[in-house]
């Protein structure tokens, strides 16, 4: 996804006379001299021009990789602390859908059916590993989807198919287990609730060949149509009940971000003067904040509860991020020290996203063990732990995510038909050795 731009004059410079003055007339025509000058033969041949540097091989765009890593970290922090203002500071889901749309546009240079098959294959096995663990935990705690009043008899069983292919929303109980158990009785909602992203991603993948064709035929209507759809289905003008309505709303809210990925890959954003695109994006974002201020949800400024504000704010935010995209082949300056973590998070993005919420909840019984330590029996020690409880969760969730990467992250490699790797952070031991060629003994 690297977009390289060679530098240079583009044409041969105009021939010049003594002291850099240009020759009159057409370039390449020898000037008339006021008096004959004998030509001297030089013993040294004219220096050959230096060969042009070879074009850089296309590779991963490290700027986009960095954005994806920031988005993942923001998602984890948001689900841990619940700070609504994080949805304004960095709209992670819009950024992630835009980056996925750019990758999809690049892949669609190949036959569409093969690209869709490849994307679905990469998505499903990591989800199956996650679903196997979560469903087992639900069943062990006594959940029976056929008897769940929230899902109905037969429909509850049919809905389990969405744990195999996430066309719709997979069923899960709102309360399971005991409130006094290791996990709170709403853990299933928090664990399986993240699967909406995989459903939306699958919808976008399936629709991408048509969306890309429409974008190339009519870029601006295709780019802005999801915002118009959000204004209809995300504001109550038209209400679609149930999970179907949620799926359509998600598709509309993040549709423009996905198509922005097309615009980035096709070079549309680069053809627009930066001051124009940034100014227009700022106006769209200002509208999103204005709309949010008049339609605050139960959590205040949490844009996840305000579809039209989420759509417009994410759209403008992504336009600015992609307009300033520097297309790094390597992380520059001080960012270089984060290179391995950025590489690891991009290679295990699906694993991190799927498991992070369940792992956040897993920190609670681990931290509760600290209350049993002998030196924690005083009221002062317990009060100190209570006041820093969320910080301890934040500190503990990252090692748990690392363990999940080691335990099940390799499924992403199998899904991509790669050799399984435990810790793919781009280190020398993880890089494939070049094949072929001769070796000097």
Coordinates of N, CA and C in Angstrom, one line a residue, residues 3-227:
X3 N 2.6 4.2 -1.5 CA 2.5 5.0 -2.7 C 3.7 5.9 -2.8
X4 N 4.6 5.4 -3.6 CA 5.9 6.1 -3.8 C 5.8 7.2 -4.9
X5 N 6.4 8.3 -4.7 CA 6.5 9.4 -5.6 C 7.9 9.7 -5.9
X6 N 8.4 9.6 -7.1 CA 9.7 9.9 -7.4 C 9.9 11.4 -7.6
X7 N 11.0 11.9 -7.3 CA 11.3 13.3 -7.4 C 12.2 13.5 -8.5
X8 N 12.2 14.7 -9.0 CA 13.1 15.1 -10.2 C 12.5 16.2 -11.0
X9 N 13.2 16.6 -12.0 CA 12.7 17.7 -12.9 C 11.6 17.2 -13.8
X10 N 11.7 15.9 -14.2 CA 10.7 15.4 -15.1 C 11.1 15.6 -16.6
X11 N 11.8 16.6 -16.9 CA 12.3 16.8 -18.3 C 13.8 17.2 -18.2
X12 N 14.5 17.1 -19.3 CA 15.9 17.5 -19.3 C 16.0 19.0 -19.2
X13 N 17.0 19.5 -18.4 CA 17.1 20.9 -18.3 C 17.5 21.6 -19.6
X14 N 17.1 22.8 -19.7 CA 17.4 23.5 -20.9 C 18.9 23.8 -21.0
X15 N 19.6 23.5 -22.2 CA 21.0 23.8 -22.3 C 21.4 25.2 -22.0
X16 N 22.5 25.4 -21.3 CA 22.9 26.7 -21.0 C 24.2 27.1 -21.6
X17 N 24.5 28.4 -21.7 CA 25.7 28.8 -22.2 C 26.7 29.2 -21.1
X18 N 27.7 30.0 -21.4 CA 28.6 30.4 -20.3 C 27.9 31.1 -19.2
X19 N 28.4 30.8 -17.9 CA 27.9 31.4 -16.7 C 26.4 31.1 -16.5
X20 N 25.9 30.0 -17.1 CA 24.5 29.6 -16.8 C 23.5 30.3 -17.6
X21 N 23.8 31.1 -18.6 CA 22.8 31.8 -19.4 C 22.3 30.9 -20.4
X22 N 21.0 30.9 -20.7 CA 20.4 30.0 -21.6 C 20.7 30.3 -23.1
X23 N 20.9 29.3 -23.9 CA 21.1 29.6 -25.3 C 19.8 30.1 -25.9
X24 N 19.9 31.0 -26.8 CA 18.7 31.4 -27.5 C 18.2 30.4 -28.4
X25 N 16.9 30.4 -28.8 CA 16.3 29.5 -29.7 C 15.9 28.2 -29.1
X26 N 15.8 27.2 -29.9 CA 15.3 25.9 -29.4 C 16.4 25.2 -28.6
X27 N 15.9 24.4 -27.7 CA 16.9 23.6 -26.9 C 17.6 22.6 -27.8
X28 N 18.8 22.4 -27.6 CA 19.5 21.4 -28.4 C 20.2 22.0 -29.7
X29 N 19.9 23.3 -30.1 CA 20.5 23.8 -31.3 C 21.7 24.6 -30.9
X30 N 22.8 24.4 -31.5 CA 24.1 25.0 -31.2 C 24.0 26.5 -31.5
X31 N 24.4 27.4 -30.7 CA 24.4 28.8 -30.9 C 25.5 29.2 -31.9
X32 N 25.2 30.4 -32.6 CA 26.2 30.9 -33.5 C 27.2 31.6 -32.7
X33 N 28.5 31.4 -33.0 CA 29.6 32.1 -32.3 C 30.1 33.3 -33.0
X34 N 30.5 34.4 -32.4 CA 30.9 35.6 -33.0 C 32.2 35.4 -33.8
X35 N 33.0 34.4 -33.4 CA 34.2 34.1 -34.1 C 34.5 32.6 -34.0
X36 N 35.2 32.1 -34.9 CA 35.4 30.6 -34.9 C 36.3 30.2 -33.7
X37 N 35.9 29.2 -33.0 CA 36.7 28.7 -31.9 C 37.1 27.3 -32.3
X38 N 38.4 26.9 -32.3 CA 38.8 25.6 -32.6 C 38.4 24.6 -31.5
X39 N 37.8 23.5 -31.9 CA 37.4 22.4 -31.0 C 38.6 21.6 -30.6
X40 N 38.7 21.4 -29.3 CA 39.7 20.6 -28.7 C 39.2 19.2 -28.4
X41 N 40.1 18.2 -28.6 CA 39.8 16.9 -28.3 C 40.2 16.6 -26.9
X42 N 39.4 16.0 -26.1 CA 39.8 15.7 -24.7 C 40.2 14.3 -24.6
X43 N 41.2 14.0 -23.8 CA 41.7 12.7 -23.6 C 40.8 11.9 -22.7
X44 N 40.0 12.5 -21.9 CA 39.1 11.8 -21.0 C 37.7 11.8 -21.5
X45 N 37.0 10.6 -21.5 CA 35.7 10.6 -22.0 C 34.7 11.3 -21.1
X46 N 33.6 11.8 -21.7 CA 32.6 12.5 -20.9 C 32.1 11.6 -19.8
X47 N 31.9 12.1 -18.6 CA 31.4 11.2 -17.6 C 30.0 10.8 -17.9
X48 N 29.7 9.5 -17.6 CA 28.4 8.9 -17.9 C 27.5 9.4 -16.8
X49 N 26.2 9.6 -17.1 CA 25.2 10.0 -16.1 C 25.0 8.9 -15.1
X50 N 24.8 9.3 -13.9 CA 24.6 8.3 -12.8 C 23.2 7.7 -13.1
X51 N 23.2 6.3 -12.9 CA 21.9 5.6 -13.1 C 20.9 6.1 -12.1
X52 N 19.6 6.1 -12.6 CA 18.5 6.5 -11.7 C 18.3 5.5 -10.6
X53 N 18.0 5.9 -9.4 CA 17.8 4.9 -8.3 C 16.6 4.0 -8.7
X54 N 16.8 2.7 -8.3 CA 15.8 1.8 -8.6 C 14.5 2.1 -7.8
X55 N 13.4 2.0 -8.4 CA 12.1 2.2 -7.6 C 12.0 1.3 -6.4
X56 N 11.5 1.8 -5.3 CA 11.3 1.0 -4.2 C 10.2 0.0 -4.4
X57 N 10.4 -1.2 -3.9 CA 9.4 -2.2 -4.0 C 8.2 -1.9 -3.1
X58 N 7.0 -2.1 -3.7 CA 5.8 -1.8 -2.9 C 5.7 -2.7 -1.6
X59 N 5.4 -2.1 -0.5 CA 5.3 -2.9 0.7 C 4.2 -2.3 1.6
X60 N 4.3 -2.6 2.8 CA 3.3 -2.1 3.8 C 3.5 -0.6 4.0
X61 N 2.4 0.1 4.1 CA 2.5 1.5 4.5 C 2.5 1.6 6.0
X62 N 3.7 2.0 6.5 CA 3.8 2.0 8.0 C 3.0 3.1 8.6
X63 N 2.7 4.1 7.9 CA 1.8 5.2 8.5 C 0.4 4.5 8.8
X64 N -0.1 3.8 7.8 CA -1.4 3.1 8.0 C -1.3 2.1 9.1
X65 N -0.2 1.3 9.1 CA 0.0 0.4 10.2 C 0.0 1.0 11.6
X66 N 0.6 2.2 11.7 CA 0.6 2.9 12.9 C -0.8 3.4 13.3
X67 N -1.6 3.8 12.3 CA -2.9 4.2 12.6 C -3.8 3.0 13.2
X68 N -3.6 1.9 12.6 CA -4.3 0.7 13.0 C -3.9 0.3 14.4
X69 N -2.6 0.4 14.8 CA -2.2 0.1 16.1 C -2.8 1.1 17.1
X70 N -2.8 2.4 16.8 CA -3.4 3.4 17.7 C -4.9 3.1 17.9
X71 N -5.5 2.7 16.8 CA -7.0 2.4 16.9 C -7.2 1.2 17.8
X72 N -6.4 0.2 17.7 CA -6.6 -1.0 18.6 C -6.4 -0.6 20.1
X73 N -5.3 0.2 20.4 CA -5.1 0.6 21.7 C -6.2 1.4 22.3
X74 N -6.7 2.3 21.4 CA -7.8 3.2 21.9 C -9.1 2.3 22.2
X75 N -9.3 1.3 21.4 CA -10.5 0.4 21.6 C -10.3 -0.2 23.0
X76 N -9.2 -0.8 23.3 CA -8.9 -1.4 24.6 C -9.1 -0.4 25.7
X77 N -8.5 0.7 25.6 CA -8.6 1.7 26.7 C -10.1 2.2 26.9
X78 N -10.8 2.4 25.8 CA -12.2 2.8 25.9 C -13.1 1.7 26.6
X79 N -12.9 0.4 26.2 CA -13.7 -0.6 26.9 C -13.2 -0.8 28.3
X80 N -12.1 -0.4 28.7 CA -11.6 -0.6 30.0 C -12.1 0.6 30.9
X81 N -11.9 1.8 30.5 CA -12.2 3.0 31.3 C -13.6 3.5 31.0
X82 N -14.1 3.3 29.8 CA -15.4 3.8 29.5 C -15.5 5.3 29.2
X83 N -14.4 5.9 28.9 CA -14.3 7.4 28.7 C -15.0 7.7 27.4
X84 N -16.1 8.4 27.5 CA -16.9 8.8 26.3 C -16.1 9.7 25.4
X85 N -15.3 10.6 25.9 CA -14.5 11.5 25.1 C -13.5 10.9 24.2
X86 N -13.2 9.6 24.4 CA -12.3 8.9 23.5 C -12.9 8.7 22.2
X87 N -14.2 8.6 22.1 CA -14.8 8.5 20.8 C -14.7 9.7 19.9
X88 N -14.5 10.9 20.6 CA -14.3 12.1 19.9 C -12.8 12.3 19.6
X89 N -12.0 12.0 20.5 CA -10.5 12.2 20.4 C -10.0 11.3 19.2
X90 N -10.4 10.1 19.1 CA -9.9 9.2 18.0 C -11.0 8.2 17.7
X91 N -11.7 8.4 16.6 CA -12.8 7.5 16.2 C -12.2 6.2 15.6
X92 N -11.9 5.3 16.5 CA -11.1 4.1 16.1 C -11.8 3.2 15.0
X93 N -13.1 3.0 15.2 CA -13.8 2.1 14.2 C -13.8 2.7 12.8
X94 N -14.1 4.0 12.7 CA -14.0 4.6 11.4 C -12.7 4.5 10.8
X95 N -11.6 4.7 11.6 CA -10.2 4.6 11.0 C -10.0 3.1 10.6
X96 N -10.4 2.2 11.4 CA -10.1 0.8 11.0 C -10.9 0.4 9.7
X97 N -12.1 0.8 9.6 CA -12.9 0.5 8.4 C -12.3 1.2 7.2
X98 N -11.8 2.4 7.3 CA -11.1 3.1 6.2 C -9.9 2.4 5.8
X99 N -9.0 1.9 6.7 CA -7.8 1.2 6.4 C -8.2 -0.1 5.7
X100 N -9.2 -0.8 6.2 CA -9.6 -2.1 5.6 C -10.1 -1.8 4.2
X101 N -10.8 -0.7 3.9 CA -11.3 -0.4 2.6 C -10.2 -0.1 1.6
X102 N -9.1 0.5 2.1 CA -8.0 0.8 1.2 C -7.3 -0.5 0.8
X103 N -7.1 -1.4 1.8 CA -6.5 -2.7 1.5 C -7.4 -3.5 0.5
X104 N -8.7 -3.4 0.7 CA -9.6 -4.2 -0.2 C -9.6 -3.6 -1.6
X105 N -9.5 -2.3 -1.8 CA -9.4 -1.7 -3.1 C -8.1 -2.2 -3.8
X106 N -7.0 -2.3 -3.0 CA -5.8 -2.8 -3.6 C -5.9 -4.2 -4.0
X107 N -6.5 -5.0 -3.2 CA -6.7 -6.5 -3.5 C -7.6 -6.7 -4.7
X108 N -8.5 -5.8 -4.9 CA -9.5 -6.1 -6.0 C -8.9 -5.8 -7.4
X109 N -7.6 -5.6 -7.5 CA -7.0 -5.7 -8.8 C -7.0 -7.2 -9.3
X110 N -7.2 -8.1 -8.4 CA -7.3 -9.5 -8.8 C -8.8 -9.8 -8.9
X111 N -9.1 -11.0 -9.4 CA -10.5 -11.4 -9.5 C -11.3 -11.3 -8.2
X112 N -12.5 -10.7 -8.3 CA -13.2 -10.4 -7.1 C -13.6 -11.6 -6.2
X113 N -14.0 -12.7 -6.9 CA -14.4 -13.9 -6.1 C -13.2 -14.4 -5.3
X114 N -12.1 -14.4 -5.9 CA -10.9 -14.9 -5.1 C -10.5 -14.0 -4.0
X115 N -10.7 -12.7 -4.2 CA -10.4 -11.8 -3.1 C -11.4 -11.9 -1.9
X116 N -12.6 -12.1 -2.2 CA -13.6 -12.3 -1.2 C -13.4 -13.6 -0.4
X117 N -13.1 -14.6 -1.2 CA -12.8 -15.9 -0.5 C -11.6 -15.8 0.4
X118 N -10.6 -15.1 0.0 CA -9.4 -14.9 0.8 C -9.7 -14.1 2.1
X119 N -10.5 -13.0 1.9 CA -10.8 -12.2 3.1 C -11.7 -13.0 4.1
X120 N -12.6 -13.7 3.6 CA -13.5 -14.5 4.5 C -12.7 -15.6 5.2
X121 N -11.8 -16.2 4.4 CA -11.0 -17.3 5.0 C -10.1 -16.7 6.1
X122 N -9.6 -15.5 6.0 CA -8.7 -14.9 7.0 C -9.5 -14.5 8.2
X123 N -10.8 -14.2 8.0 CA -11.6 -13.7 9.1 C -12.2 -14.9 10.0
X124 N -12.6 -16.0 9.4 CA -13.4 -16.9 10.1 C -12.7 -17.8 11.1
X125 N -11.5 -18.4 10.7 CA -10.9 -19.3 11.7 C -10.5 -18.6 13.1
X126 N -10.0 -17.3 13.1 CA -9.8 -16.7 14.4 C -11.2 -16.5 15.2
X127 N -12.2 -16.3 14.4 CA -13.5 -16.1 15.1 C -14.0 -17.5 15.6
X128 N -13.8 -18.6 14.9 CA -14.1 -19.9 15.4 C -13.4 -20.2 16.6
X129 N -12.1 -19.9 16.7 CA -11.4 -20.2 18.0 C -12.0 -19.4 19.1
X130 N -12.3 -18.2 18.9 CA -12.9 -17.4 19.9 C -14.3 -17.9 20.3
X131 N -15.1 -18.2 19.3 CA -16.5 -18.7 19.6 C -16.5 -20.0 20.3
X132 N -15.5 -20.9 20.0 CA -15.4 -22.2 20.7 C -15.2 -22.0 22.2
X133 N -14.4 -21.0 22.6 CA -14.2 -20.8 24.0 C -15.4 -20.1 24.7
X134 N -15.9 -19.1 24.0 CA -17.0 -18.3 24.6 C -18.3 -19.2 24.7
X135 N -18.6 -19.9 23.6 CA -19.8 -20.8 23.7 C -19.7 -21.9 24.8
X136 N -18.5 -22.4 24.9 CA -18.3 -23.4 25.9 C -18.5 -22.9 27.3
X137 N -18.0 -21.6 27.5 CA -18.2 -21.0 28.8 C -19.7 -20.7 29.1
X138 N -20.5 -20.3 28.0 CA -21.9 -20.1 28.2 C -22.7 -21.3 28.5
X139 N -22.3 -22.4 27.8 CA -23.1 -23.7 28.0 C -22.8 -24.2 29.4
X140 N -21.5 -24.1 29.8 CA -21.1 -24.7 31.1 C -21.8 -23.9 32.2
X141 N -22.1 -22.6 32.0 CA -22.8 -21.8 33.0 C -24.3 -21.9 32.9
X142 N -24.8 -22.9 32.0 CA -26.2 -23.2 32.0 C -27.1 -22.5 31.0
X143 N -26.4 -21.9 30.0 CA -27.3 -21.2 29.0 C -27.8 -22.2 27.9
X144 N -29.0 -22.1 27.6 CA -29.7 -22.9 26.6 C -30.3 -22.0 25.6
X145 N -29.8 -21.8 24.4 CA -30.3 -20.8 23.4 C -31.7 -21.1 23.0
X146 N -32.2 -22.4 23.1 CA -33.5 -22.8 22.7 C -34.5 -22.3 23.7
X147 N -34.1 -22.0 25.0 CA -35.0 -21.6 26.0 C -34.8 -20.1 26.4
X148 N -33.9 -19.4 25.7 CA -33.6 -18.0 26.0 C -34.8 -17.2 25.6
X149 N -35.4 -16.5 26.5 CA -36.6 -15.7 26.2 C -36.2 -14.5 25.2
X150 N -35.0 -14.1 25.2 CA -34.6 -13.0 24.3 C -34.4 -13.4 22.8
X151 N -34.3 -14.7 22.6 CA -34.0 -15.1 21.2 C -35.1 -16.1 20.7
X152 N -36.0 -16.6 21.5 CA -37.0 -17.5 21.0 C -36.5 -19.0 20.9
X153 N -37.4 -19.9 20.6 CA -37.1 -21.3 20.6 C -36.1 -21.7 19.4
X154 N -36.7 -21.8 18.3 CA -36.0 -22.2 17.1 C -35.0 -21.2 16.6
X155 N -35.4 -19.9 16.7 CA -34.5 -18.8 16.2 C -33.2 -18.8 17.1
X156 N -33.3 -19.1 18.3 CA -32.1 -19.1 19.1 C -31.1 -20.1 18.6
X157 N -31.5 -21.3 18.2 CA -30.6 -22.3 17.7 C -30.1 -21.9 16.3
X158 N -31.0 -21.4 15.5 CA -30.6 -20.9 14.1 C -29.5 -19.8 14.2
X159 N -29.7 -18.9 15.2 CA -28.8 -17.8 15.4 C -27.4 -18.2 15.7
X160 N -27.2 -19.5 16.2 CA -25.9 -19.9 16.5 C -25.0 -20.0 15.3
X161 N -25.7 -20.1 14.1 CA -24.9 -20.1 12.8 C -24.0 -18.9 12.7
X162 N -24.5 -17.8 13.3 CA -23.7 -16.6 13.2 C -22.3 -16.6 13.9
X163 N -22.2 -17.7 14.8 CA -20.8 -17.9 15.3 C -19.9 -18.6 14.3
X164 N -20.5 -19.1 13.2 CA -19.7 -19.7 12.2 C -19.5 -18.8 11.1
X165 N -20.5 -18.1 10.6 CA -20.4 -17.1 9.6 C -21.2 -15.9 10.1
X166 N -20.6 -14.8 10.4 CA -21.3 -13.7 11.1 C -22.1 -12.8 10.1
X167 N -23.1 -13.4 9.5 CA -24.0 -12.6 8.6 C -24.9 -11.7 9.5
X168 N -25.3 -12.2 10.6 CA -26.1 -11.5 11.5 C -25.5 -11.4 12.9
X169 N -26.3 -11.1 13.9 CA -25.8 -11.0 15.2 C -25.9 -12.3 15.9
X170 N -24.8 -12.8 16.5 CA -24.9 -14.1 17.2 C -25.6 -13.9 18.5
X171 N -26.4 -14.9 18.9 CA -27.2 -14.8 20.2 C -26.2 -15.0 21.4
X172 N -26.6 -14.4 22.5 CA -25.9 -14.6 23.8 C -26.8 -14.1 24.9
X173 N -26.6 -14.7 26.1 CA -27.5 -14.3 27.2 C -27.1 -13.0 27.8
X174 N -28.1 -12.3 28.3 CA -27.8 -11.0 29.0 C -27.3 -11.3 30.4
X175 N -27.7 -12.4 30.9 CA -27.2 -12.8 32.3 C -27.0 -14.3 32.3
X176 N -25.8 -14.7 32.7 CA -25.5 -16.1 32.8 C -24.5 -16.3 33.9
X177 N -24.7 -17.4 34.6 CA -23.8 -17.7 35.8 C -24.4 -17.0 37.0
X178 N -23.5 -16.8 38.0 CA -23.9 -16.3 39.3 C -23.3 -14.9 39.4
X179 N -24.0 -13.9 40.0 CA -23.4 -12.6 40.2 C -22.2 -12.7 41.1
X180 N -22.1 -13.7 42.0 CA -21.0 -13.8 42.9 C -19.9 -14.7 42.3
X181 N -20.0 -15.1 41.0 CA -19.0 -15.9 40.4 C -17.7 -15.2 40.1
X182 N -16.7 -15.9 39.5 CA -15.5 -15.2 39.1 C -15.7 -14.1 38.2
X183 N -16.6 -14.2 37.2 CA -17.0 -13.1 36.3 C -18.4 -12.6 36.6
X184 N -18.6 -11.3 36.4 CA -20.0 -10.8 36.6 C -20.9 -11.4 35.6
X185 N -22.2 -11.5 36.0 CA -23.1 -12.3 35.2 C -23.5 -11.7 33.8
X186 N -22.9 -10.5 33.5 CA -23.1 -9.9 32.2 C -21.9 -10.1 31.3
X187 N -21.0 -11.0 31.6 CA -19.7 -11.1 30.9 C -20.0 -11.5 29.4
X188 N -21.1 -12.3 29.2 CA -21.3 -12.8 27.8 C -21.6 -11.6 26.9
X189 N -22.4 -10.6 27.4 CA -22.7 -9.5 26.6 C -21.5 -8.7 26.2
X190 N -20.5 -8.5 27.1 CA -19.3 -7.8 26.9 C -18.4 -8.6 26.0
X191 N -18.3 -9.9 26.1 CA -17.4 -10.7 25.4 C -17.9 -10.9 23.9
X192 N -19.2 -11.2 23.7 CA -19.7 -11.5 22.4 C -20.1 -10.2 21.7
X193 N -20.3 -9.1 22.4 CA -20.8 -7.9 21.8 C -19.8 -7.3 20.8
X194 N -18.5 -7.6 20.9 CA -17.6 -7.1 19.9 C -17.7 -7.7 18.5
X195 N -18.5 -8.8 18.4 CA -18.7 -9.4 17.1 C -19.4 -8.6 16.1
X196 N -20.0 -7.5 16.5 CA -20.7 -6.7 15.5 C -19.7 -6.2 14.5
X197 N -18.5 -6.0 14.9 CA -17.5 -5.4 13.9 C -17.2 -6.5 12.8
X198 N -17.1 -7.7 13.2 CA -16.9 -8.8 12.2 C -18.1 -8.9 11.2
X199 N -19.3 -8.7 11.8 CA -20.4 -8.7 10.9 C -20.4 -7.6 9.9
X200 N -20.1 -6.4 10.4 CA -20.0 -5.2 9.5 C -18.9 -5.4 8.5
X201 N -17.7 -5.9 8.9 CA -16.6 -6.1 8.0 C -17.0 -7.1 6.9
X202 N -17.7 -8.2 7.3 CA -18.1 -9.2 6.3 C -19.0 -8.5 5.3
X203 N -20.0 -7.7 5.7 CA -20.9 -7.1 4.8 C -20.1 -6.2 3.8
X204 N -19.1 -5.4 4.3 CA -18.4 -4.6 3.5 C -17.5 -5.4 2.5
X205 N -17.0 -6.5 2.9 CA -16.2 -7.3 2.0 C -17.1 -7.8 0.9
X206 N -18.2 -8.3 1.2 CA -19.1 -8.9 0.2 C -19.6 -7.8 -0.8
X207 N -19.8 -6.6 -0.3 CA -20.3 -5.5 -1.1 C -19.2 -4.7 -1.8
X208 N -17.9 -5.0 -1.5 CA -16.8 -4.2 -2.1 C -16.7 -4.2 -3.6
X209 N -16.9 -5.3 -4.3 CA -16.8 -5.3 -5.8 C -17.8 -4.3 -6.4
X210 N -19.0 -4.4 -5.9 CA -20.1 -3.4 -6.4 C -19.8 -2.0 -5.9
X211 N -19.4 -1.8 -4.7 CA -19.1 -0.5 -4.2 C -17.9 0.2 -5.0
X212 N -16.9 -0.6 -5.3 CA -15.7 -0.1 -6.0 C -16.1 0.2 -7.4
X213 N -16.9 -0.6 -8.0 CA -17.4 -0.3 -9.4 C -18.2 1.0 -9.4
X214 N -19.1 1.2 -8.4 CA -19.9 2.4 -8.3 C -19.0 3.6 -8.1
X215 N -18.0 3.4 -7.2 CA -17.1 4.5 -6.9 C -16.3 5.0 -8.1
X216 N -15.9 4.1 -9.0 CA -15.2 4.5 -10.2 C -16.1 5.1 -11.2
X217 N -17.4 4.8 -11.2 CA -18.3 5.4 -12.1 C -18.8 6.7 -11.6
X218 N -19.1 6.8 -10.3 CA -19.6 8.0 -9.7 C -19.0 8.2 -8.3
X219 N -17.8 8.7 -8.2 CA -17.1 8.7 -6.9 C -17.8 9.5 -5.8
X220 N -18.3 10.7 -6.1 CA -18.8 11.5 -5.0 C -20.2 11.0 -4.5
X221 N -21.1 10.6 -5.4 CA -22.3 10.1 -4.9 C -22.1 8.8 -4.0
X222 N -21.2 7.9 -4.5 CA -20.9 6.7 -3.7 C -20.3 7.0 -2.4
X223 N -19.4 8.0 -2.4 CA -18.7 8.4 -1.1 C -19.7 9.0 -0.1
X224 N -20.7 9.8 -0.5 CA -21.5 10.5 0.4 C -22.8 9.8 0.6
X225 N -23.2 8.8 -0.2 CA -24.5 8.1 0.0 C -24.6 7.5 1.4
X226 N -23.6 6.8 2.0 CA -23.8 6.3 3.3 C -24.1 7.3 4.4
X227 N -23.6 8.6 4.2 CA -24.0 9.6 5.2 C -25.5 9.9 5.0

